[in-house]
Short mmCIF file of C-alpha atoms and ligand atoms in Angstrom, two decimals:
data_model
loop_
_atom_site.label_atom_id
_atom_site.label_comp_id
_atom_site.label_asym_id
_atom_site.label_seq_id
_atom_site.Cartn_x
_atom_site.Cartn_y
_atom_site.Cartn_z
CA MET L 1 0.15 -0.07 -0.21
CA ALA L 2 1.40 3.31 -0.87
CA GLY L 3 2.16 5.47 1.93
CA PHE L 4 1.50 9.09 1.02
CA PRO L 5 0.31 8.97 -2.03
CA ASP L 6 -1.03 12.68 -1.73
CA ILE L 7 2.25 13.96 -1.24
CA PRO L 8 5.07 14.90 -4.18
CA GLN L 9 8.98 15.64 -3.60
CA ILE L 10 8.96 18.04 -1.32
CA ALA L 11 11.48 20.71 -2.80
CA TYR L 12 13.24 23.88 -2.13
CA GLU L 13 11.30 27.00 -2.71
CA GLY L 14 13.62 29.40 -1.35
CA PRO L 15 12.30 31.84 1.94
CA GLN L 16 9.27 33.85 0.33
CA SER L 17 7.63 30.41 -0.43
CA ASP L 18 4.40 30.06 1.63
CA ASN L 19 3.88 26.34 0.40
CA PRO L 20 3.69 24.49 3.43
CA LEU L 21 5.20 21.48 1.86
CA ALA L 22 7.87 22.75 0.61
CA PHE L 23 11.56 24.29 2.08
CA ARG L 24 12.39 27.56 2.61
CA TRP L 25 15.94 26.77 3.69
CA TYR L 26 17.26 23.43 3.13
CA ASN L 27 18.32 23.33 -0.47
CA ALA L 28 20.49 20.73 -0.15
CA GLU L 29 22.96 20.96 -2.48
CA GLU L 30 23.88 24.76 -1.50
CA VAL L 31 27.12 25.19 -0.81
CA VAL L 32 28.38 26.61 2.76
CA GLU L 33 31.52 26.41 3.88
CA GLY L 34 33.15 24.30 1.33
CA LYS L 35 30.38 21.68 1.78
CA SER L 36 26.78 21.35 0.96
CA MET L 37 24.46 21.73 2.91
CA LYS L 38 22.95 17.85 2.67
CA GLU L 39 26.98 17.31 3.22
CA HIS L 40 26.94 19.43 6.38
CA LEU L 41 23.71 18.25 7.92
CA ARG L 42 23.58 14.40 7.23
CA PHE L 43 19.89 15.08 7.88
CA THR L 44 18.15 11.45 8.95
CA VAL L 45 15.27 9.97 10.03
CA CYS L 46 14.44 7.96 12.97
CA TYR L 47 12.22 5.10 12.71
CA TRP L 48 10.98 4.51 15.99
CA HIS L 49 9.09 8.01 16.72
CA SER L 50 8.20 8.45 12.49
CA PHE L 51 7.38 4.88 11.99
CA ARG L 52 6.89 2.81 15.49
CA GLY L 53 4.93 6.16 17.34
CA THR L 54 1.76 5.30 18.55
CA GLY L 55 0.33 8.24 20.20
CA ALA L 56 -0.12 6.93 23.14
CA ASP L 57 0.73 8.64 26.49
CA PRO L 58 0.05 7.48 30.04
CA PHE L 59 -2.69 8.45 30.53
CA GLY L 60 -4.58 6.96 27.01
CA GLY L 61 -3.65 4.83 24.48
CA PRO L 62 -2.92 5.65 20.50
CA THR L 63 -3.69 8.36 18.49
CA MET L 64 -2.28 8.06 14.82
CA GLN L 65 -3.11 7.64 11.65
CA ARG L 66 -1.03 4.84 9.78
CA PRO L 67 -3.11 2.75 7.09
CA TRP L 68 -0.35 1.27 6.44
CA ASP L 69 0.17 -0.42 9.31
CA ASP L 70 -2.38 -3.37 10.51
CA GLY L 71 -1.60 -2.35 13.73
CA SER L 72 -0.03 -5.94 14.71
CA GLU L 73 3.34 -7.52 15.33
CA SER L 74 3.28 -9.69 12.90
CA VAL L 75 6.44 -10.14 10.67
CA GLU L 76 4.51 -9.29 7.36
CA ASN L 77 3.51 -5.70 8.80
CA ALA L 78 6.54 -5.51 10.17
CA CYS L 79 8.12 -6.07 6.18
CA ASN L 80 4.97 -3.79 5.02
CA ARG L 81 6.22 -0.88 7.22
CA VAL L 82 9.37 -0.74 5.19
CA PRO L 83 8.45 0.55 2.04
CA VAL L 84 6.46 3.41 3.06
CA ALA L 85 9.26 4.62 5.38
CA PHE L 86 11.22 4.45 2.38
CA GLU L 87 8.69 6.86 0.28
CA PHE L 88 8.88 8.91 3.22
CA PHE L 89 12.79 9.52 3.37
CA GLU L 90 12.68 10.07 -0.53
CA LYS L 91 9.98 12.43 -0.69
CA LEU L 92 11.63 14.49 2.22
CA GLY L 93 14.73 13.87 0.60
CA VAL L 94 16.98 12.78 3.57
CA PRO L 95 20.19 10.70 2.70
CA PHE L 96 20.20 8.54 6.36
CA TYR L 97 17.44 6.53 8.85
CA ALA L 98 18.34 4.81 12.27
CA PHE L 99 17.24 2.60 13.91
CA HIS L 100 16.67 0.18 17.45
CA ASP L 101 16.76 -3.48 16.17
CA ARG L 102 12.59 -3.40 17.59
CA ASP L 103 11.47 -0.84 15.86
CA VAL L 104 11.81 -2.87 12.68
CA ALA L 105 10.92 -6.03 13.25
CA PRO L 106 9.34 -7.71 16.20
CA GLU L 107 10.63 -9.99 19.17
CA GLY L 108 9.64 -13.60 18.57
CA SER L 109 8.95 -16.37 21.75
CA ASN L 110 12.75 -16.93 22.39
CA LEU L 111 16.25 -15.65 21.20
CA SER L 112 16.37 -17.14 17.35
CA GLU L 113 12.96 -16.76 16.25
CA THR L 114 13.82 -12.91 17.34
CA ASN L 115 16.80 -13.26 15.21
CA ALA L 116 15.34 -14.76 12.42
CA ASN L 117 12.54 -12.32 12.66
CA LEU L 118 15.02 -9.20 12.25
CA ASP L 119 17.01 -11.50 9.50
CA LYS L 120 13.51 -11.51 7.45
CA VAL L 121 12.91 -7.29 7.22
CA ALA L 122 16.81 -6.64 7.14
CA ASP L 123 16.46 -8.15 3.48
CA VAL L 124 13.69 -5.79 2.83
CA LEU L 125 15.40 -2.54 4.25
CA GLU L 126 18.47 -4.09 2.46
CA ALA L 127 17.09 -4.25 -1.20
CA GLU L 128 14.89 -0.83 -0.19
CA GLN L 129 18.44 1.04 0.54
CA LYS L 130 20.20 -0.39 -2.58
CA ARG L 131 16.74 1.13 -4.53
CA SER L 132 16.83 4.27 -3.37
CA GLY L 133 20.29 5.36 -1.99
CA VAL L 134 19.40 5.88 1.69
CA LYS L 135 21.62 4.90 3.79
CA LEU L 136 21.66 4.07 7.53
CA LEU L 137 22.98 6.24 9.44
CA TRP L 138 22.95 3.97 12.74
CA GLY L 139 21.47 1.22 14.60
CA THR L 140 20.80 0.15 18.19
CA ALA L 141 19.61 -2.17 20.58
CA ASN L 142 16.16 -1.40 22.22
CA MET L 143 17.60 -2.74 25.55
CA PHE L 144 14.68 -1.41 27.84
CA SER L 145 11.00 -1.74 26.74
CA HIS L 146 11.12 -5.36 27.34
CA PRO L 147 9.77 -6.37 30.84
CA ARG L 148 13.26 -8.55 30.74
CA TYR L 149 14.89 -5.69 31.51
CA MET L 150 13.74 -3.96 34.38
CA HIS L 151 16.99 -4.40 36.43
CA GLY L 152 18.98 -2.53 33.03
CA ALA L 153 20.22 -4.98 30.54
CA ALA L 154 24.58 -4.26 31.05
CA THR L 155 23.50 -3.21 34.56
CA THR L 156 21.22 -5.64 35.80
CA CYS L 157 20.94 -8.08 38.58
CA ASN L 158 20.39 -11.08 36.24
CA ALA L 159 23.25 -12.97 34.42
CA ASP L 160 21.14 -14.29 31.93
CA VAL L 161 19.84 -11.07 31.82
CA TYR L 162 23.08 -9.81 30.99
CA ALA L 163 23.85 -13.00 28.56
CA TYR L 164 20.66 -11.74 26.47
CA ALA L 165 21.64 -8.46 26.23
CA ALA L 166 25.20 -9.11 25.41
CA ALA L 167 23.66 -11.90 22.20
CA GLN L 168 21.28 -9.06 21.26
CA VAL L 169 23.49 -5.62 20.87
CA LYS L 170 26.06 -8.90 19.29
CA LYS L 171 23.00 -9.71 16.52
CA ALA L 172 21.67 -5.40 16.34
CA LEU L 173 25.90 -5.42 15.45
CA GLU L 174 25.68 -7.83 12.92
CA ILE L 175 22.86 -6.15 10.50
CA THR L 176 24.13 -2.81 10.99
CA HIS L 177 27.62 -3.89 10.01
CA ARG L 178 25.08 -5.65 6.92
CA LEU L 179 23.59 -2.43 6.11
CA GLY L 180 26.29 -0.51 6.25
CA GLY L 181 25.63 1.30 9.11
CA GLU L 182 28.10 4.59 9.67
CA ASN L 183 27.81 4.18 13.47
CA TYR L 184 26.37 1.83 16.24
CA VAL L 185 24.23 3.52 19.32
CA PHE L 186 24.24 2.36 22.90
CA TRP L 187 21.22 4.87 25.06
CA GLY L 188 21.24 2.74 28.41
CA GLY L 189 17.83 2.97 28.85
CA ARG L 190 17.16 1.63 31.74
CA GLU L 191 20.87 1.87 33.26
CA GLY L 192 21.15 3.33 36.37
CA TYR L 193 18.87 2.62 39.11
CA GLN L 194 16.06 3.52 41.26
CA ASN L 195 17.32 3.23 44.73
CA LEU L 196 20.53 3.26 46.35
CA TYR L 197 19.43 0.71 48.54
CA ASN L 198 19.19 -2.05 46.98
CA THR L 199 22.44 -1.62 44.60
CA ASP L 200 25.87 -1.91 43.97
CA MET L 201 26.90 0.72 41.80
CA LYS L 202 30.41 0.05 41.34
CA ARG L 203 29.34 -4.18 40.39
CA GLU L 204 26.98 -2.74 37.74
CA LEU L 205 29.19 0.33 36.14
CA ASP L 206 31.95 -2.38 36.32
CA HIS L 207 29.49 -5.19 34.16
CA LEU L 208 28.70 -1.91 31.60
CA GLY L 209 32.78 -1.48 31.14
CA ALA L 210 33.15 -4.82 30.45
CA PHE L 211 29.10 -5.20 28.38
CA PHE L 212 31.47 -2.59 26.31
CA HIS L 213 34.55 -3.96 25.77
CA MET L 214 33.71 -6.97 24.66
CA ALA L 215 31.18 -4.25 21.91
CA VAL L 216 34.31 -3.34 20.57
CA ASP L 217 36.01 -6.98 20.89
CA TYR L 218 33.06 -8.03 18.46
CA ALA L 219 32.96 -5.47 15.95
CA LYS L 220 36.42 -5.71 15.64
CA GLU L 221 35.99 -9.43 14.60
CA ILE L 222 33.48 -9.30 12.78
CA GLY L 223 35.08 -6.20 10.58
CA PHE L 224 32.48 -3.03 11.81
CA LYS L 225 34.35 0.18 11.28
CA GLY L 226 31.91 2.44 12.15
CA GLN L 227 32.08 4.63 14.90
CA PHE L 228 30.51 3.20 18.36
CA LEU L 229 28.51 6.34 20.11
CA ILE L 230 27.06 6.73 23.73
CA GLU L 231 23.64 8.81 24.23
CA PRO L 232 24.11 10.48 27.50
CA LYS L 233 20.63 11.10 29.03
CA PRO L 234 20.10 11.78 32.78
CA LYS L 235 16.82 10.71 35.08
CA GLU L 236 14.64 9.18 33.31
CA PRO L 237 13.55 6.17 32.99
CA THR L 238 15.47 5.81 36.09
CA LYS L 239 15.66 7.63 38.86
CA HIS L 240 19.73 8.11 38.19
CA GLN L 241 21.33 7.59 34.86
CA TYR L 242 24.66 6.18 34.67
CA ASP L 243 24.97 8.15 31.70
CA SER L 244 23.74 11.10 33.13
CA ASP L 245 25.05 13.74 30.69
CA VAL L 246 28.92 14.79 28.37
CA ALA L 247 30.66 14.46 31.44
CA ALA L 248 29.63 11.87 33.01
CA CYS L 249 29.94 9.88 29.90
CA LEU L 250 33.45 11.17 30.06
CA ASN L 251 34.45 10.28 33.16
CA PHE L 252 33.02 6.92 32.32
CA LEU L 253 34.85 6.35 29.40
CA ARG L 254 38.35 6.97 30.64
CA THR L 255 37.71 4.90 34.21
CA TYR L 256 37.15 2.48 31.80
CA ASP L 257 39.62 2.50 28.73
CA LEU L 258 37.41 3.46 26.20
CA MET L 259 37.77 6.36 25.60
CA ASP L 260 39.57 5.32 21.92
CA HIS L 261 36.96 3.66 21.10
CA PHE L 262 33.33 5.90 21.48
CA LYS L 263 32.33 8.96 21.08
CA LEU L 264 29.16 10.90 22.23
CA ASN L 265 25.38 11.32 20.54
CA ILE L 266 24.14 13.78 22.12
CA GLU L 267 20.43 14.91 22.13
CA THR L 268 19.69 18.51 22.72
CA ASN L 269 16.41 17.75 25.29
CA HIS L 270 18.48 15.12 27.27
CA ALA L 271 21.26 18.29 27.77
CA THR L 272 18.52 20.29 29.24
CA LEU L 273 16.74 17.81 31.38
CA ALA L 274 20.42 17.19 32.65
CA GLY L 275 20.38 21.11 33.54
CA HIS L 276 22.90 22.36 30.90
CA THR L 277 22.57 23.78 27.35
CA MET L 278 22.82 22.34 23.98
CA MET L 279 25.82 23.96 22.98
CA HIS L 280 27.55 23.81 26.52
CA GLU L 281 27.09 19.78 25.79
CA LEU L 282 28.68 19.90 22.46
CA ASP L 283 31.74 22.09 23.35
CA CYS L 284 32.46 19.76 26.37
CA ALA L 285 32.03 16.76 24.20
CA GLY L 286 34.02 18.73 20.99
CA MET L 287 37.19 19.99 23.45
CA GLN L 288 37.87 16.73 24.63
CA GLY L 289 37.48 14.72 20.25
CA ALA L 290 34.25 13.10 21.41
CA LEU L 291 31.41 14.80 19.44
CA GLY L 292 30.05 11.94 17.36
CA SER L 293 26.50 12.64 15.88
CA ILE L 294 22.92 14.88 17.33
CA ASP L 295 19.97 13.77 18.05
CA ALA L 296 18.20 16.79 16.90
CA ASN L 297 15.00 18.08 19.24
CA THR L 298 13.33 20.28 21.46
CA GLY L 299 12.03 19.87 25.30
CA ASP L 300 8.80 22.26 26.92
CA MET L 301 10.58 24.50 29.28
CA LEU L 302 7.25 24.48 30.82
CA LEU L 303 7.33 20.45 31.33
CA GLY L 304 10.37 18.35 32.87
CA TRP L 305 10.34 15.33 31.31
CA ASP L 306 11.32 14.14 27.34
CA THR L 307 8.87 15.55 25.02
CA ASP L 308 11.05 14.93 22.12
CA GLN L 309 10.04 17.79 19.98
CA PHE L 310 10.96 18.65 16.55
CA PRO L 311 13.25 21.72 16.80
CA THR L 312 12.22 25.15 15.03
CA ASP L 313 13.91 27.31 17.74
CA TYR L 314 16.93 29.92 15.34
CA TYR L 315 18.95 30.54 18.19
CA LEU L 316 18.71 26.98 18.83
CA THR L 317 19.94 25.63 15.63
CA THR L 318 22.36 28.46 15.21
CA GLN L 319 24.12 27.80 18.78
CA THR L 320 24.28 23.84 17.84
CA MET L 321 25.71 24.91 14.51
CA LEU L 322 28.60 26.83 15.82
CA MET L 323 29.29 23.96 17.62
CA LEU L 324 28.80 21.57 14.57
CA LEU L 325 30.71 23.88 11.72
CA LYS L 326 33.39 23.91 14.76
CA TYR L 327 34.07 20.65 15.57
CA GLY L 328 32.85 18.57 12.42
CA LEU L 329 29.97 15.97 12.47
CA ALA L 330 30.91 13.02 10.14
CA PRO L 331 30.29 10.25 10.33
CA GLY L 332 27.34 11.86 12.77
CA GLY L 333 24.09 13.34 11.60
CA VAL L 334 21.52 15.22 12.55
CA ASN L 335 18.91 12.23 14.03
CA PHE L 336 15.56 13.98 14.33
CA ASP L 337 15.29 11.71 17.56
CA ALA L 338 11.43 13.95 18.29
CA LYS L 339 8.32 12.54 17.74
CA LEU L 340 4.52 14.22 16.47
CA ARG L 341 2.43 15.52 19.27
CA ARG L 342 -0.61 12.69 19.58
CA GLU L 343 -3.14 15.01 18.84
CA SER L 344 -0.79 15.31 15.17
CA PHE L 345 -2.13 11.96 14.20
CA GLU L 346 -2.11 12.61 9.87
CA PRO L 347 0.67 11.06 8.24
CA VAL L 348 1.08 14.02 6.71
CA ASP L 349 2.43 15.94 10.08
CA LEU L 350 5.01 13.48 9.51
CA PHE L 351 6.36 16.23 6.46
CA HIS L 352 5.80 19.21 8.66
CA ALA L 353 7.31 18.56 11.18
CA HIS L 354 10.32 17.27 9.67
CA ILE L 355 9.88 19.87 6.90
CA GLY L 356 10.43 22.55 9.96
CA GLY L 357 13.37 20.96 11.60
CA MET L 358 15.73 20.66 8.58
CA ASP L 359 14.52 24.17 7.52
CA ALA L 360 15.33 25.75 11.42
CA PHE L 361 18.79 23.10 10.69
CA ALA L 362 19.58 25.09 7.56
CA LYS L 363 18.43 27.96 8.67
CA GLY L 364 20.98 27.19 11.31
CA LEU L 365 23.72 26.84 9.10
CA LYS L 366 23.99 29.56 7.54
CA ILE L 367 23.51 31.86 10.06
CA ALA L 368 26.70 30.22 12.29
CA ALA L 369 28.60 30.17 8.99
CA ALA L 370 28.35 33.88 8.76
CA ILE L 371 29.27 34.49 12.30
CA ARG L 372 32.35 32.29 11.63
CA ALA L 373 33.02 34.35 8.44
CA ASP L 374 33.03 37.25 10.18
CA ARG L 375 34.45 35.78 13.37
CA ALA L 376 31.88 37.70 15.26
CA LEU L 377 31.95 35.73 18.68
CA ASP L 378 36.42 34.27 18.25
CA GLY L 379 37.57 37.11 17.62
CA PHE L 380 35.72 38.69 21.01
CA VAL L 381 36.92 35.21 22.50
CA GLU L 382 40.57 36.05 21.07
CA LYS L 383 40.89 38.86 22.98
CA ARG L 384 39.11 38.13 26.21
CA TYR L 385 42.02 36.15 27.30
CA SER L 386 44.96 37.68 25.33
CA SER L 387 46.31 38.53 28.80
CA PHE L 388 47.20 35.02 28.34
CA ASP L 389 49.48 35.46 24.91
CA SER L 390 52.44 37.09 26.82
CA GLY L 391 53.89 38.30 29.62
CA ILE L 392 52.95 36.00 33.30
CA GLY L 393 49.79 35.15 31.00
CA GLU L 394 52.20 33.03 28.38
CA LYS L 395 54.34 31.63 31.30
CA ILE L 396 51.32 30.66 32.57
CA GLU L 397 50.08 28.55 29.86
CA LYS L 398 53.62 27.21 29.22
CA GLY L 399 53.87 25.58 32.74
CA THR L 400 57.42 27.90 33.26
CA VAL L 401 56.20 29.42 36.64
CA ASN L 402 55.30 27.64 40.17
CA PHE L 403 53.33 29.26 43.03
CA LYS L 404 56.47 30.98 44.07
CA ASP L 405 57.07 33.06 40.76
CA LEU L 406 52.94 33.79 40.71
CA GLU L 407 53.48 35.18 43.88
CA ALA L 408 56.61 37.25 43.17
CA TYR L 409 55.05 38.56 40.60
CA MET L 410 51.62 39.80 42.28
CA LEU L 411 54.34 41.18 45.15
CA GLY L 412 55.85 43.55 42.59
CA LYS L 413 52.09 44.35 40.81
CA GLY L 414 50.33 44.55 44.02
CA ASP L 415 46.36 44.04 42.68
CA ALA L 416 44.82 42.53 39.67
CA GLU L 417 43.20 45.54 37.73
CA PRO L 418 39.69 44.68 35.37
CA ASN L 419 41.39 44.22 31.88
CA VAL L 420 38.01 43.31 30.04
CA SER L 421 34.04 43.93 30.16
CA GLY L 422 32.60 40.21 29.25
CA ARG L 423 29.77 42.38 26.68
CA GLN L 424 27.38 39.23 27.37
CA GLU L 425 24.82 41.44 26.23
CA MET L 426 26.42 43.38 23.29
CA LEU L 427 27.16 39.73 22.39
CA GLU L 428 23.51 38.43 22.19
CA ASN L 429 22.62 41.72 20.20
CA VAL L 430 25.08 40.45 17.72
CA ILE L 431 24.03 36.67 17.37
CA ASN L 432 20.22 38.81 16.65
CA ARG L 433 21.84 40.80 14.35
CA TYR L 434 22.79 37.84 12.02
CA LEU L 435 19.13 36.74 12.74
CA ASP L 436 18.03 39.54 10.94
CA MET L 437 20.12 39.46 8.48
CA ILE L 438 19.56 36.06 7.26
C1 LIG E 1 16.03 7.55 24.15
C2 LIG E 1 16.91 8.58 23.26
C3 LIG E 1 16.62 7.12 21.99
C4 LIG E 1 18.08 6.26 21.76
C5 LIG E 1 18.08 5.25 21.23
O1 LIG E 1 14.87 8.92 25.35
O2 LIG E 1 16.86 9.41 23.08
O3 LIG E 1 15.65 7.31 21.35
O4 LIG E 1 18.50 7.34 20.99
O5 LIG E 1 18.31 4.39 21.45
NI1 LIG E 2 17.97 9.74 21.21
NI1 LIG E 3 15.10 12.48 23.94
#
């Protein structure tokens, strides 16, 4: 069954267009900083929200109308869904998609049946990838939905569950490899705790470290060269998630000697739940060489959970693109880990949501590139720290002075004078000027 028979190929029509089914900013081949928008942004549609999201919430059932989906957990239904998803990717013109194993294929009555289901759907995915040229940005294993994972997967108290999780990741890695996935993601869905009275945190973290090492070893064994990514997120679903933010993830990776093998997949709504801005999380990862990919969405300032809304705010996309241009993104991408509100139940809403997100990022890219071309922020930042370019500052940075030298220097000088205003308000106005300009 055709998925979107009334929807045309989405084309770029320019900022003046009032056609809701056209791009106003995303012009795939337009060159910015020497690369096409398509190459910079590496847009990705996620299978779970867009093709498995039902609109159900804790208070009510499914609302989404998806005429191609019979609602069953059959392999046949899973296979029928695939060409519809690819029709969507193609009409939108995105180069990538991403999935969890259980998004694309249903669980069977035991592990071998489940693996066989995944193989069958992977045949269809592979054929559709070949036909359309749409590629897999990343694969991952869903180790949080099934009740067996109630205590966690790699941090469970149940050794059989740990073994199951390992088998599941092994298979998900094989499928991701087979489909040419450029990355492999771990989001630690239930890797955390609700209560320390019943938890041996050290033991759980040791198990998690060992699990990741096994994944790295197996990837090597099968020749999977994709980038491993960990996706930080705090306090949902557990009270404490071990991978709560970028700093916690990097500390974990260093402790368990995994820094060479992993980067981070940073999600906007997770950053804000952790009490950080997305820009902070990106800079924090980028400065340590660990910015891998992003899950693009946004939260709601009035709600304290992961609402996973589509991003439309130009300030947010500008800040994000400033960081992505600074540190680079490939082989990562901009993955819309975002879902429609349950009231937006028609298939066409999937288009409106993604068009808005892609346009917001394309405009953010142009604004960020203009700011960078004029060195409007970098120039200021350099000046702000210029006292470290020569004299005593240079000696501090070179490590050629100690506390006694610094004391002698300051005893001679008497006091430190303020050197430069932070000019935050002026810089906020500068950003607005670029938003006006583009
Ligand atoms: C959930 C996460 C999840 C990951 C993939 O909050 O964002 O969707 O991206 O497991
Ligand atoms: Ni995510
Ligand atoms: Ni999320």
